[in-house]
CSV table of C-alpha atoms in Angstrom, one decimal:
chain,number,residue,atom,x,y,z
A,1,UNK,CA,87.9,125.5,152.1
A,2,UNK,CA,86.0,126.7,149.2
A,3,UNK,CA,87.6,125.5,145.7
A,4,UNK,CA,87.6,128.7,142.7
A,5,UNK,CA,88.1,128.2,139.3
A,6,UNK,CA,90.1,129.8,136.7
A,7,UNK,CA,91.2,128.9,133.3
A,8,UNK,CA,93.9,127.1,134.2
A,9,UNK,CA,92.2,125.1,136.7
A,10,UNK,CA,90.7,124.9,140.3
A,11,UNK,CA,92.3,126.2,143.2
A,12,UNK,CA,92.1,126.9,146.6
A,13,UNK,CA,93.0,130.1,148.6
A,14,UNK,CA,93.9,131.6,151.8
A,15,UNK,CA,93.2,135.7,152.4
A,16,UNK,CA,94.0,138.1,154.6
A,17,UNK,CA,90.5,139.5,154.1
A,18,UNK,CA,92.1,142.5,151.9
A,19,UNK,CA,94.2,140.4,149.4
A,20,UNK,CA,95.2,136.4,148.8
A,21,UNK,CA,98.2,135.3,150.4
A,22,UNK,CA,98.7,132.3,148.9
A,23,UNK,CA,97.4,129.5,146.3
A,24,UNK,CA,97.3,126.3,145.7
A,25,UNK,CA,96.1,123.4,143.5
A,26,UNK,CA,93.0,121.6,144.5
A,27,UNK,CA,93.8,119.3,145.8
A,28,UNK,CA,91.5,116.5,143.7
A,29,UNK,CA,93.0,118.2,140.6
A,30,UNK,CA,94.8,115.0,139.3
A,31,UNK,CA,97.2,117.3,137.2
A,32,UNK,CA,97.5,120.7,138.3
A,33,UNK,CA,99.2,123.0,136.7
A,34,UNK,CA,102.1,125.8,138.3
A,35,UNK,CA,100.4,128.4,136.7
A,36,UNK,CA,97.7,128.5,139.6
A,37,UNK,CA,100.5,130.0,142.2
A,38,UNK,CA,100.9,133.0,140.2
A,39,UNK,CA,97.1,134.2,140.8
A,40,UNK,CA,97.9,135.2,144.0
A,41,UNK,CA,100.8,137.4,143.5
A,42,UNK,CA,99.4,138.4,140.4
A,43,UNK,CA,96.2,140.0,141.8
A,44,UNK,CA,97.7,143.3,143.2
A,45,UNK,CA,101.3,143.2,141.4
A,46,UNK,CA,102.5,146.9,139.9
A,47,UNK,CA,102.1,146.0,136.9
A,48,UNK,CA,98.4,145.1,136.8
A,49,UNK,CA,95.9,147.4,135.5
A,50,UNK,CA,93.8,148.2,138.4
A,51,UNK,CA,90.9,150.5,137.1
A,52,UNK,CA,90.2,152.5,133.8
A,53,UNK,CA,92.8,154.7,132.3
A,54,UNK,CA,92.0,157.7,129.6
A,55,UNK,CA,94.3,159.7,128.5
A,56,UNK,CA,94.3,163.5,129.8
A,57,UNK,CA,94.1,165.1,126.5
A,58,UNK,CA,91.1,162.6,125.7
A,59,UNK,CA,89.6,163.3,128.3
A,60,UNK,CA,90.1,167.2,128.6
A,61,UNK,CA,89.5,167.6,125.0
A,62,UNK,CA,87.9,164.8,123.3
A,63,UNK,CA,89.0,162.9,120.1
A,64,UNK,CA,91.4,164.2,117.8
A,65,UNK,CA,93.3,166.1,120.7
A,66,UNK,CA,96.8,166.6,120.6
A,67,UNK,CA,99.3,165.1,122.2
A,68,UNK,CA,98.4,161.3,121.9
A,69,UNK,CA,101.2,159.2,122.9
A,70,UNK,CA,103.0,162.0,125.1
A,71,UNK,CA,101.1,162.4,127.4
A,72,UNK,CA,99.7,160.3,130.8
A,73,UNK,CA,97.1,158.1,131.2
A,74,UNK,CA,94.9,159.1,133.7
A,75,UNK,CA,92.6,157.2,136.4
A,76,UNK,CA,88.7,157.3,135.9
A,77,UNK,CA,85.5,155.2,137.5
A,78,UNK,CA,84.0,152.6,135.5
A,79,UNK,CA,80.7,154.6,135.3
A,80,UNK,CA,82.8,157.3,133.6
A,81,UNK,CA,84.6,155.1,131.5
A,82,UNK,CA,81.3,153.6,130.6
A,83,UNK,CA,79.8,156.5,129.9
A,84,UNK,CA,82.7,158.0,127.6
A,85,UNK,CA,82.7,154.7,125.4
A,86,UNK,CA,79.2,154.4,125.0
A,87,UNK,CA,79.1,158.3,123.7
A,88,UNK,CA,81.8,157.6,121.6
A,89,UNK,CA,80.7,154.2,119.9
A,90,UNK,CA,76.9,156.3,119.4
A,91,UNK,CA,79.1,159.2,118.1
A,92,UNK,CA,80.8,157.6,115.5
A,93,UNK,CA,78.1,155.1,114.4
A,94,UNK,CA,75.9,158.5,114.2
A,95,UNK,CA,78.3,160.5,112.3
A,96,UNK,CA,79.6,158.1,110.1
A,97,UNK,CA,78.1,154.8,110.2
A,98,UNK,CA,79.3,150.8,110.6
A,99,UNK,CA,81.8,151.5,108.3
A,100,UNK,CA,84.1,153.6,110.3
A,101,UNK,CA,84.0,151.2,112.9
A,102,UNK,CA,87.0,148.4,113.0
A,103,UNK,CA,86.0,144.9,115.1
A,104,UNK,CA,89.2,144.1,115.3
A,105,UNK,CA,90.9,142.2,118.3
A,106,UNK,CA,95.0,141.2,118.5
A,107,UNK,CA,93.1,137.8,120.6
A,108,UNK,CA,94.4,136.3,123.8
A,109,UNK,CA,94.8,132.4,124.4
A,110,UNK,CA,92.0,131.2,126.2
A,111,UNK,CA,90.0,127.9,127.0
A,112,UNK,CA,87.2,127.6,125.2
A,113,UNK,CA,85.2,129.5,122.3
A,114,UNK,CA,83.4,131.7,124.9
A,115,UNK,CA,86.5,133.7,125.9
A,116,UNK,CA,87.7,134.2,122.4
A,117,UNK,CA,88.1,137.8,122.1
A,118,UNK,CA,87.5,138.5,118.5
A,119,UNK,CA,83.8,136.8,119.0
A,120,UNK,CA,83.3,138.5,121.8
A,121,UNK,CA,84.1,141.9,119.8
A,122,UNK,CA,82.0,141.1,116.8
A,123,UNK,CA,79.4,139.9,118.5
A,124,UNK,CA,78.7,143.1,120.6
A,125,UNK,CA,79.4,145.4,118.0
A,126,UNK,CA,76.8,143.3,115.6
A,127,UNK,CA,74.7,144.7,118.2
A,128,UNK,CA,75.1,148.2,117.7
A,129,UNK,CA,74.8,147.9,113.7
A,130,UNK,CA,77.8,146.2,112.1
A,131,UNK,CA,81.5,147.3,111.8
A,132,UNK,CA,84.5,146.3,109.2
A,133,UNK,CA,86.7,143.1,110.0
A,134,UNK,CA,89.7,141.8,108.5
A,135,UNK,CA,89.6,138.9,106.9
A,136,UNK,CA,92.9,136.4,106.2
C-alpha cells in the first residue's frame, strides 16, 4: 500500500477507483493524528468547492455589474477562470497601477512557511509589479 502525505501527516488509502473509501494512519506514524480519517469523506462532501465559481453578473457583464451579493455563483473551467483573472489583474495594474491592487490574505493555519498564504500572495503579486499591504 502506497503511503500519501498531507499536512497533518501520512496516510494510507483504499479507493474505489472513482473516490477514497476509507483512511487511515500509517501505520509507522508513531502519533497519528484523527484528523487523517476526515480526508476521505472530505474529498467529495457537499460542501466542498469542486471547481471555479464566478458570479453571473461578473461574468455576463464584467466588473462593477450590479447585483453583487444577490445573485448565484456560477460554474466555469479553470482555463476560463484563468483567463478571466489574468485579464483582470493586467486590467487593473494597466489602468491604475500597484496601487489599486490589495495583497491582502485572511491566512489559513498551515505547516510550515511555504503554505503561508499571505507569502504566497505577496510574493506572486511582487511579480506582476507591487500592490498595497497592511501592516499591524
Amino acid at each position: 500500500m502506497a503511503a500519501h502525505l498531507t499536512h497533518w501527516g501520512v496516510f494510507e488509502a483504499d479507493s474505489d477507483g472513482q473516490r477514497l473509501t476509507a483512511v487511515r494512519p500509517w501505520r509507522g506514524d508513531p502519533e497519528p493524528t484523527a484528523l487523517i480519517e476526515n480526508v476521505a469523506s472530505a474529498q467529495h462532501h457537499p460542501t466542498r468547492i469542486d471547481q471555479p465559481y464566478v458570479r453571473q453578473g461578473w461574468l455576463e457583464r464584467g466588473p462593477g455589474a450590479a447585483g453583487r451579493g444577490d445573485e448565484p455563483f456560477v460554474p466555469v473551467s479553470w482555463e476560463t477562470v484563468v483567463e478571466l483573472v489574468s485579464g483582470e489583474l493586467n486590467r487593473v495594474y494597466g489602468e491604475y497601477g500597484a496601487e489599486a491592487v490589495y495583497g491582502g490574505s485572511y491566512g489559513w493555519s498551515s505547516a510550515g512557511r511555504f503554505h503561508h498564504a499571505q507569502s504566497q500572495v505577496h510574493r506572486f503579486l511582487n511579480c506582476l509589479g507591487g500592490y498595497v499591504r497592511s501592516v499591524h
